[in-house]
PDB file of C-alpha atoms and ligand atoms in Angstrom:
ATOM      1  CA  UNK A   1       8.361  23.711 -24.251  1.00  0.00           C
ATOM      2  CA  UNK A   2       8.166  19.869 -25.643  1.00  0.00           C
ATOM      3  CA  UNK A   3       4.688  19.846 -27.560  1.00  0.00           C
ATOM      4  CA  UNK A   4       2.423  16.547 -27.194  1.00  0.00           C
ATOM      5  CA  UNK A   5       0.268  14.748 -29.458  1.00  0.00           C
ATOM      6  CA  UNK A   6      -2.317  14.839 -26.754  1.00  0.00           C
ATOM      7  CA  UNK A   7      -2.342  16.152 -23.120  1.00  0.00           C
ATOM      8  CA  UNK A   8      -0.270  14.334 -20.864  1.00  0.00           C
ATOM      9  CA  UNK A   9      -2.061  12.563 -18.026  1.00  0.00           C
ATOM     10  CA  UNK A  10      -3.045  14.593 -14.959  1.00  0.00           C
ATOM     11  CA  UNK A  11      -0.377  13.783 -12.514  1.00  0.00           C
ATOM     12  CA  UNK A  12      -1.050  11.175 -10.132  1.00  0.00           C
ATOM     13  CA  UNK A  13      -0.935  13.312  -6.285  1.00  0.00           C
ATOM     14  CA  UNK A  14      -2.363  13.026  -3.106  1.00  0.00           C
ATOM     15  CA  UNK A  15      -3.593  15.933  -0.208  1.00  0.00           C
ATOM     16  CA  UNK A  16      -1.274  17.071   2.313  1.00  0.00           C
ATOM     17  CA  UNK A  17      -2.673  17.548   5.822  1.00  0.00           C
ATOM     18  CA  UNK A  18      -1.675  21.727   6.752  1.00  0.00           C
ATOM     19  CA  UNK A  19      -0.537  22.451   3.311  1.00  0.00           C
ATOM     20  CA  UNK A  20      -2.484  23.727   0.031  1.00  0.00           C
ATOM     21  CA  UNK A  21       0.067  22.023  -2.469  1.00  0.00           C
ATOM     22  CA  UNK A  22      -0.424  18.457  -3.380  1.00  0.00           C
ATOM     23  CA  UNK A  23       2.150  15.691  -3.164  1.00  0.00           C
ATOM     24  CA  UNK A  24       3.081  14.321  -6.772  1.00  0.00           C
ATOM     25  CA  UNK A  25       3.290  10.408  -6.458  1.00  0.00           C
ATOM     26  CA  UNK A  26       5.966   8.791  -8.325  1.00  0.00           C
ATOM     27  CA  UNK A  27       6.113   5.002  -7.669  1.00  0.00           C
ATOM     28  CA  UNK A  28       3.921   2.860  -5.653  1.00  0.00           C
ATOM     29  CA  UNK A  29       5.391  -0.093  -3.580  1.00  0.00           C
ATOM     30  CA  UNK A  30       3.876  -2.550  -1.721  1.00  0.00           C
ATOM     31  CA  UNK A  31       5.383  -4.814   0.446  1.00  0.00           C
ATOM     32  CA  UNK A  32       4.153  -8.774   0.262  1.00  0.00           C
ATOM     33  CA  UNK A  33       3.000 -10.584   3.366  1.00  0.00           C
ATOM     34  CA  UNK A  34       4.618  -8.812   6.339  1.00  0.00           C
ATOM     35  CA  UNK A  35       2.527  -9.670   9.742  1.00  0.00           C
ATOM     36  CA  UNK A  36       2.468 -13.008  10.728  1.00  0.00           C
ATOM     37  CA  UNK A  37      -1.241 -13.696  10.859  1.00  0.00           C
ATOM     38  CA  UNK A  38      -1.765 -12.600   7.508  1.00  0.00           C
ATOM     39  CA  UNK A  39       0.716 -14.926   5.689  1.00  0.00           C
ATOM     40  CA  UNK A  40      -0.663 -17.956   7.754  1.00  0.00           C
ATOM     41  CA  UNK A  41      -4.650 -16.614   6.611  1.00  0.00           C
ATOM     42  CA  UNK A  42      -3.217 -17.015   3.549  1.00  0.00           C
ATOM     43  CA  UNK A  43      -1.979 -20.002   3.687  1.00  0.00           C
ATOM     44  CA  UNK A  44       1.697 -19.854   4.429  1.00  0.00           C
ATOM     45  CA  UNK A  45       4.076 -20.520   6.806  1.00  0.00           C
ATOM     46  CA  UNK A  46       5.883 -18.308   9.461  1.00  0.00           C
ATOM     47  CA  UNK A  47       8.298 -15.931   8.214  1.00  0.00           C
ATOM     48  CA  UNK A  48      11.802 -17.055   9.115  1.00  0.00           C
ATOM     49  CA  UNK A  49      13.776 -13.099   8.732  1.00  0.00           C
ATOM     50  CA  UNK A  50      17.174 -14.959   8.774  1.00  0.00           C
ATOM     51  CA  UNK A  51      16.798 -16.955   5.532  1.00  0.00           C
ATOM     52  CA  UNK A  52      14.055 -14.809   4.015  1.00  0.00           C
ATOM     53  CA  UNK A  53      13.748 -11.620   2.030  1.00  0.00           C
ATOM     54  CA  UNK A  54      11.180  -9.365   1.990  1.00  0.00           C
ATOM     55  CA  UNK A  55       9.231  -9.303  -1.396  1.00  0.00           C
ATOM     56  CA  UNK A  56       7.385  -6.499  -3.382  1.00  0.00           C
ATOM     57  CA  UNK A  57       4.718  -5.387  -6.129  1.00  0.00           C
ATOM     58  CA  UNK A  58       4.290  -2.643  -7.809  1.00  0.00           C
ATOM     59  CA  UNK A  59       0.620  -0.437  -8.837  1.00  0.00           C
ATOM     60  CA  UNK A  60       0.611   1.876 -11.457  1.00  0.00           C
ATOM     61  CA  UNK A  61       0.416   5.552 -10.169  1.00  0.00           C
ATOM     62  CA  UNK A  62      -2.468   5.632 -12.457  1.00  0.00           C
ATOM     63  CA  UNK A  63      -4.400   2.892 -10.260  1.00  0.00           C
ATOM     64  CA  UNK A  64      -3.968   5.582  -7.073  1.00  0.00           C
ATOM     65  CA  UNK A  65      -7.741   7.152  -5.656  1.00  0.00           C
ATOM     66  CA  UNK A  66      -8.071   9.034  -2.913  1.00  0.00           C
ATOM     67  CA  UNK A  67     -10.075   8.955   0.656  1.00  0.00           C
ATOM     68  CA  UNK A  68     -13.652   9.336   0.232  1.00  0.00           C
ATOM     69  CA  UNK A  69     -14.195   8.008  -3.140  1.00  0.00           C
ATOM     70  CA  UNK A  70     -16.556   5.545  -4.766  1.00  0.00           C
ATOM     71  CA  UNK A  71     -15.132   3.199  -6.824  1.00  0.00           C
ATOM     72  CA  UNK A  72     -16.983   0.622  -8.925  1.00  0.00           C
ATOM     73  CA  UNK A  73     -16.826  -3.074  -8.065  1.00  0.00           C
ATOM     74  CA  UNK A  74     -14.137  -4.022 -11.039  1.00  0.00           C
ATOM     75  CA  UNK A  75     -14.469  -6.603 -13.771  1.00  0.00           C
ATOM     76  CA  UNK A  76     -12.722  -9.975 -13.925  1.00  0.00           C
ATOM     77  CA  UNK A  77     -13.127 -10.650 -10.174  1.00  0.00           C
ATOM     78  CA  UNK A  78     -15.805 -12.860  -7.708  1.00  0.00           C
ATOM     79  CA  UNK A  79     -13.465 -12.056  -4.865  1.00  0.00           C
ATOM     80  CA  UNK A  80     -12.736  -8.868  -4.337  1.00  0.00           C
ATOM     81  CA  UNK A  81     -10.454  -8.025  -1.318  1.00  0.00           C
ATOM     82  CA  UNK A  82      -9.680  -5.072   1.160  1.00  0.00           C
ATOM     83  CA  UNK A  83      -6.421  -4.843   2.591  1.00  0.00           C
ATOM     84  CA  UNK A  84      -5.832  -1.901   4.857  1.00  0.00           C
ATOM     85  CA  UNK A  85      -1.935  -0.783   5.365  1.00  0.00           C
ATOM     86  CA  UNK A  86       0.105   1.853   6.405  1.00  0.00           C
ATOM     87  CA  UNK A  87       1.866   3.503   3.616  1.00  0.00           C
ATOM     88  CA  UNK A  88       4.897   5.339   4.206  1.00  0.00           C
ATOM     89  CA  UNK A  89       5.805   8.423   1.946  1.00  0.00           C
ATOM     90  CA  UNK A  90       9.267   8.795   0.730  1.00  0.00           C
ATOM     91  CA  UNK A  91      10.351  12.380   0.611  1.00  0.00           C
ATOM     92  CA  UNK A  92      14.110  12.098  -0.001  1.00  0.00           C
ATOM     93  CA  UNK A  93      16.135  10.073  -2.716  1.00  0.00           C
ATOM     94  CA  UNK A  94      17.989   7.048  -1.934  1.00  0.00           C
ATOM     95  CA  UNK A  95      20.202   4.267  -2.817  1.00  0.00           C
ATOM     96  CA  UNK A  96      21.222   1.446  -0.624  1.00  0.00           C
ATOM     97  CA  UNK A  97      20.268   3.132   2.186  1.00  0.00           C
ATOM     98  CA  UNK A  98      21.619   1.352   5.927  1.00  0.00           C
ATOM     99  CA  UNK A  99      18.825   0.414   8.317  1.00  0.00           C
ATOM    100  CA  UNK A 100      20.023   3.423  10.488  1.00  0.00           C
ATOM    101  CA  UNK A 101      19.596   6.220   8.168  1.00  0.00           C
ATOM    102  CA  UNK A 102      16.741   4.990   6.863  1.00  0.00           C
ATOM    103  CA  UNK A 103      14.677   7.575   8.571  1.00  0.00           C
ATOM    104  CA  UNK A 104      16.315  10.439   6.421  1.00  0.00           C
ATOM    105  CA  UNK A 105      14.174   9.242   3.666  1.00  0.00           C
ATOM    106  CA  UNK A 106      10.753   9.786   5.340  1.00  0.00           C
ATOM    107  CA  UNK A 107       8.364  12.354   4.314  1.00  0.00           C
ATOM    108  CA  UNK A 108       5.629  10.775   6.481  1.00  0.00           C
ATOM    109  CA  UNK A 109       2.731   8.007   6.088  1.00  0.00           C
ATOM    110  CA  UNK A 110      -1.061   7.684   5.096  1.00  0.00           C
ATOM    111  CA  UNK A 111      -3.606   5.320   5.497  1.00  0.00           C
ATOM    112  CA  UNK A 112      -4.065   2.662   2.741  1.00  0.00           C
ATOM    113  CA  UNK A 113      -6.162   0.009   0.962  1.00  0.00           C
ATOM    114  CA  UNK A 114      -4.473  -2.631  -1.278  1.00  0.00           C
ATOM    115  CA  UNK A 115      -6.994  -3.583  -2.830  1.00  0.00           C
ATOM    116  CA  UNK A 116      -6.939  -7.400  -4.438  1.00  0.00           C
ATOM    117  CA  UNK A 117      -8.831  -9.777  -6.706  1.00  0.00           C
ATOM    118  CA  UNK A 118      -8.091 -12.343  -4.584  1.00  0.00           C
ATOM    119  CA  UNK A 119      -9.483 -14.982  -7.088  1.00  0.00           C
ATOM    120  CA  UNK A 120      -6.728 -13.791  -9.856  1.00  0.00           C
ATOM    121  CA  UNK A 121      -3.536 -13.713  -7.018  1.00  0.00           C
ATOM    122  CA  UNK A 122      -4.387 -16.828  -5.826  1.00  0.00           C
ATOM    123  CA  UNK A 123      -4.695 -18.482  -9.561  1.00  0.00           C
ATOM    124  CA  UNK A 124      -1.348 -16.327 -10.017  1.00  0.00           C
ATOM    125  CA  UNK A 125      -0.093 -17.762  -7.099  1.00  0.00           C
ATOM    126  CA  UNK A 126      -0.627 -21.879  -7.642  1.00  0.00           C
ATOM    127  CA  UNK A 127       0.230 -21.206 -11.655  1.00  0.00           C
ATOM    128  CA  UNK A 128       3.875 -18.780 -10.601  1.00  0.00           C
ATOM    129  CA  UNK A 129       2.213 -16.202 -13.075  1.00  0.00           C
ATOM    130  CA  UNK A 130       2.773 -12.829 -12.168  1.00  0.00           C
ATOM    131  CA  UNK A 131       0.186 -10.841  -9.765  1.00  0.00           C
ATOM    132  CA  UNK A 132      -0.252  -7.661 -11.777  1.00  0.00           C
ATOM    133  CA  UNK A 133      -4.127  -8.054 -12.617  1.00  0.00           C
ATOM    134  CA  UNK A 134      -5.127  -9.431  -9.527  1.00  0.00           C
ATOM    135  CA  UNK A 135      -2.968  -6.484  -7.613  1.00  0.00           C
ATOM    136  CA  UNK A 136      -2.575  -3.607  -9.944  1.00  0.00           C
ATOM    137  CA  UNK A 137      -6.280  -2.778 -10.358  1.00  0.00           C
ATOM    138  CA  UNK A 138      -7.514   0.294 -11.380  1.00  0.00           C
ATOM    139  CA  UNK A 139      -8.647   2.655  -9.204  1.00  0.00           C
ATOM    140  CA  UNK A 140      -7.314  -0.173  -6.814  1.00  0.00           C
ATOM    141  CA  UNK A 141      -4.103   1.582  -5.107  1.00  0.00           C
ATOM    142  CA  UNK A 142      -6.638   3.803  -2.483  1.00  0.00           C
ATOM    143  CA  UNK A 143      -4.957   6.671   0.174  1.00  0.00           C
ATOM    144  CA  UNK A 144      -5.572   8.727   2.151  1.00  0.00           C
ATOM    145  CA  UNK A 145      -4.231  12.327   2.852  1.00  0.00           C
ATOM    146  CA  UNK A 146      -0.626  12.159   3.969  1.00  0.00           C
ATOM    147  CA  UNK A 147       0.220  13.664   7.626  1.00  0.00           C
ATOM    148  CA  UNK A 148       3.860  14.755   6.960  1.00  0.00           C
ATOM    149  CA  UNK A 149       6.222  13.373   9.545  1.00  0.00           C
ATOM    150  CA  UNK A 150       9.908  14.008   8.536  1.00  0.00           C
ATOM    151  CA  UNK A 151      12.596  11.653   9.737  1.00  0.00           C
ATOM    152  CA  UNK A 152      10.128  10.092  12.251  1.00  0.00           C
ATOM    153  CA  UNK A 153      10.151   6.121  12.465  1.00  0.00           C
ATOM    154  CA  UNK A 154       6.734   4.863  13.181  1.00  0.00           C
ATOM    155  CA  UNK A 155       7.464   2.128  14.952  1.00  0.00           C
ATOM    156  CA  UNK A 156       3.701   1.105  16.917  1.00  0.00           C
ATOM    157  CA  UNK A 157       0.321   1.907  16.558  1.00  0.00           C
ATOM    158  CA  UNK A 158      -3.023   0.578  16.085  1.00  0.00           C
ATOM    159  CA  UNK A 159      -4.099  -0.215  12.325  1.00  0.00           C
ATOM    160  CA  UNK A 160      -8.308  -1.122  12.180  1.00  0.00           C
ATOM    161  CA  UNK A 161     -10.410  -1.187   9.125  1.00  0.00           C
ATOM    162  CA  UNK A 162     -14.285  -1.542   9.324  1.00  0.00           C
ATOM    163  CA  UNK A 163     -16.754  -2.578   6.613  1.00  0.00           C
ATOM    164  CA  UNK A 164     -20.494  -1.514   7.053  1.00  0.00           C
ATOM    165  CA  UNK A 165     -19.217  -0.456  10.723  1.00  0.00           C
ATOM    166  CA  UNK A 166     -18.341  -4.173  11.576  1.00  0.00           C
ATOM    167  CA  UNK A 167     -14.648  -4.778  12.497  1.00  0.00           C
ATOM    168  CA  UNK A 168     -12.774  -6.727  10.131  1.00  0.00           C
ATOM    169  CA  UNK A 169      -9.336  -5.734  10.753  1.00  0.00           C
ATOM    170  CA  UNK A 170      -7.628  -4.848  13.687  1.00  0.00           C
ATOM    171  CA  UNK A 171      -3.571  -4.977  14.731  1.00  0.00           C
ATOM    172  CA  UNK A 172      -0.724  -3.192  15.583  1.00  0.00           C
ATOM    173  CA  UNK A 173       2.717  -1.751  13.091  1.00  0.00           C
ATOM    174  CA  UNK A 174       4.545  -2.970  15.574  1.00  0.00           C
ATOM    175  CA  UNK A 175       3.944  -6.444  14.066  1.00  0.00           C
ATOM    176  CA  UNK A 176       5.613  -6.037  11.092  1.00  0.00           C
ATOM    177  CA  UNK A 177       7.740  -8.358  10.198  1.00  0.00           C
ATOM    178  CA  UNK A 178      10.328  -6.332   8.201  1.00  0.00           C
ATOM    179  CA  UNK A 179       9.754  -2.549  10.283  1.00  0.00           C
ATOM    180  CA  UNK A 180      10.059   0.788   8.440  1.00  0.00           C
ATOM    181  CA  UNK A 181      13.518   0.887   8.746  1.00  0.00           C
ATOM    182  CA  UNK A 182      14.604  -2.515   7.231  1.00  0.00           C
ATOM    183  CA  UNK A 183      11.770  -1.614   4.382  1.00  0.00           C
ATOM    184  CA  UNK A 184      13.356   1.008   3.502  1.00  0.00           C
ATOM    185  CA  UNK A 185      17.579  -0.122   3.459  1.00  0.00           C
ATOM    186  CA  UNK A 186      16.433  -3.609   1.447  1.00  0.00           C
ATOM    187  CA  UNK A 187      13.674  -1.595  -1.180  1.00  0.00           C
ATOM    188  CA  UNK A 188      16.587   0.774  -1.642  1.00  0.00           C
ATOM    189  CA  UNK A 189      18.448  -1.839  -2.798  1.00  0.00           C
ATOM    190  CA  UNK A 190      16.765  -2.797  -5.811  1.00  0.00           C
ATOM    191  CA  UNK A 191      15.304   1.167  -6.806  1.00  0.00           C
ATOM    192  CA  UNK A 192      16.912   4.215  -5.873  1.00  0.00           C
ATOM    193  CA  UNK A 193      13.835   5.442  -4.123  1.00  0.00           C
ATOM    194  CA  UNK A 194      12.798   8.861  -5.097  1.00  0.00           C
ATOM    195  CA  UNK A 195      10.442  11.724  -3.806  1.00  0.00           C
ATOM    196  CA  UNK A 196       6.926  10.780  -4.064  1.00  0.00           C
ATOM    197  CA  UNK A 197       7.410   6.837  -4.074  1.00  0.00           C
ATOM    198  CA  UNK A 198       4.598   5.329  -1.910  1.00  0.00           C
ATOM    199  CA  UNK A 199       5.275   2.331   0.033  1.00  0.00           C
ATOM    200  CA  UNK A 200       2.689   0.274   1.455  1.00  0.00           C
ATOM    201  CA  UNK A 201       3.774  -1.865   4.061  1.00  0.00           C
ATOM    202  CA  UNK A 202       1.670  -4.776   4.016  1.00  0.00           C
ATOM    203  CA  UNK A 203      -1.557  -5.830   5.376  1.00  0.00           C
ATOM    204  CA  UNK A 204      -2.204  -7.417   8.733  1.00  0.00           C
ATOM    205  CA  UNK A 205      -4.750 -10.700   9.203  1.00  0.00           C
ATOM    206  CA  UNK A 206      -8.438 -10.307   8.883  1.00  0.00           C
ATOM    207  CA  UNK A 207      -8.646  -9.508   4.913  1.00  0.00           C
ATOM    208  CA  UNK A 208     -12.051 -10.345   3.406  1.00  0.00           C
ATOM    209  CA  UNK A 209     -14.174  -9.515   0.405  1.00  0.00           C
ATOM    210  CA  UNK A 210     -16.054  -6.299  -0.398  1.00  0.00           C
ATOM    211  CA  UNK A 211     -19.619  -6.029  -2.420  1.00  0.00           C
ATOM    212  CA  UNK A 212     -21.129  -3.287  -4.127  1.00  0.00           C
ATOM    213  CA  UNK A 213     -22.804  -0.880  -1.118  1.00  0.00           C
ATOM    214  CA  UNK A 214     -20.113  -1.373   1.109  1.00  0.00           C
ATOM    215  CA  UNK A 215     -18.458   1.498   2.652  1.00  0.00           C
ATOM    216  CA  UNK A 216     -14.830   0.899   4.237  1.00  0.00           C
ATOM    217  CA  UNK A 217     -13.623   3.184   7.608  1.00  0.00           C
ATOM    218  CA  UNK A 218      -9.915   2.512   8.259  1.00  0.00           C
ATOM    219  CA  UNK A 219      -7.296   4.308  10.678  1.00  0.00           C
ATOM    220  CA  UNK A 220      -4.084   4.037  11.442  1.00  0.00           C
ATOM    221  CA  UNK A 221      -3.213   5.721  14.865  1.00  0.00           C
ATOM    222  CA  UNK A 222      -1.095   8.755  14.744  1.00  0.00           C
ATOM    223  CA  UNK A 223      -1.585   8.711  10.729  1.00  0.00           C
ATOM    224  CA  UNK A 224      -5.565   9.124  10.266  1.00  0.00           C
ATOM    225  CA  UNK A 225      -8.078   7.844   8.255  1.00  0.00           C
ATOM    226  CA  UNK A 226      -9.431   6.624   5.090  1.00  0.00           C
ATOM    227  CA  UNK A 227     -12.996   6.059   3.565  1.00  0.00           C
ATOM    228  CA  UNK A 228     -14.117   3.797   0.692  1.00  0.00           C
ATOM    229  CA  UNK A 229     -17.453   2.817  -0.519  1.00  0.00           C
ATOM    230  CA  UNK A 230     -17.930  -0.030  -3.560  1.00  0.00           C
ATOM    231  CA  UNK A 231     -20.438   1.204  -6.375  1.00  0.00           C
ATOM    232  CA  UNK A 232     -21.944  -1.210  -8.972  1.00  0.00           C
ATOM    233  CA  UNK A 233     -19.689  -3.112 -11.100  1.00  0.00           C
ATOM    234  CA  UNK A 234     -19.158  -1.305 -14.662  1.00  0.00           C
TER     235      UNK A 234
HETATM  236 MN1   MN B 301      -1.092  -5.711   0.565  1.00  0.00          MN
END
């Protein structure tokens, strides 16, 4: 047995829907501006796929919180942001994986919020500094239980997130821009994915701040659903 000089960290694992083990989470992924309406809300310009690459961050499997939780407004932000995603659970390693097998990988999806100091990316963004405290928050990487769906492709389905009850975001997967499958065979050429990497896929337009009280309802159809509420700041 390797002896520590201190306990290890608890690993980082989400709930299973029909099963009493947890899933360990490895990596998490997330996949930069990938429906239309989002990038141009955010000021860019359409995605052109045949000159264009998707492009990713990463969250510390530390930062990961589960459905239902409260988590307190965090410091160094005026502006922070929900993003609600679908996250897509690897279950299978991988490397350089084509488009068609992609769905071998696929241990099945949750329901996600990227959540964003949107003051600090878009700094980061007109500076070219890097995004990691304005994207890699703690207790900032947010899931829900994942419904396991082996080899299935999720290719449509509503995605809706509610603050206080009011809409605030409300599209379809089938918008995205690079789909599951081309996620997967271009991410898989940069990582060899592994079990447990989470993947979220991007957030569609609508994206707003949060304040301390608020409590967050998203769904994804076919997936399910995941629950937030903002406590006082620290
Ligand atoms: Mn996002």
């Amino acid at each position: 047995m390797t002896s520590y000089l201190w306990n290890p960290p608890a690993v980082p694992s989400l709930p299973v829907r029909g099963r009493t083990e947890r899933l360990p989470v490895n990596r998490i992924f997330c996949v930069g501006r990938n429906y239309l309406a989002h990038a141009l809300e955010m000021g860019g310009s359409p995605v052109d796929k045949a000159t264009e690459r998707a492009f990713y961050f990463t969250k510390s499997p530390q930062a990961l919180v589960g459905s239902g939780s409260t988590v307190p407004y965090p410091p160094e932000t005026q502006n922070y942001h929900h993003e609600m995603e679908l996250v897509l659970v690897i279950g299978r390693p991988g490397f350089r994986v084509e488009a068609a097998d992609a769905h071998e990988l696929i241990y099945g999806y949750a329901a996600g919020l990227d959540m964003t100091r949107r003051d600090l990316q878009s700094a980061a963004r007109q500076k070219g500094l890097p995004w990691d405290t304005a994207k890699d928050v703690e207790q900032g990487a947010v899931c829900s239980e994942v419904a396991p769906m082996p080899g299935v492709v999720l290719e449509r389905g509503e995605i809706a997130l509610e603050v206080n009850g009011q809409i605030r975001q409300k599209s379809d997967i089938g918008k995205l821009i690079w789909n599951i499958r081309e996620i997967i065979a271009d991410l898989s050429g940069y990582y060899h994915l592994q079990p447990g990497d989470l993947i979220y896929t991007g957030t569609p337009d609508g994206v707003g701040p949060v304040v301390a009280g608020d409590h967050l309802t998203g769904r994804v159809e076919g997936v399910g659903e995941i629950r937030l509420t903002i406590g006082p700041a620290q």
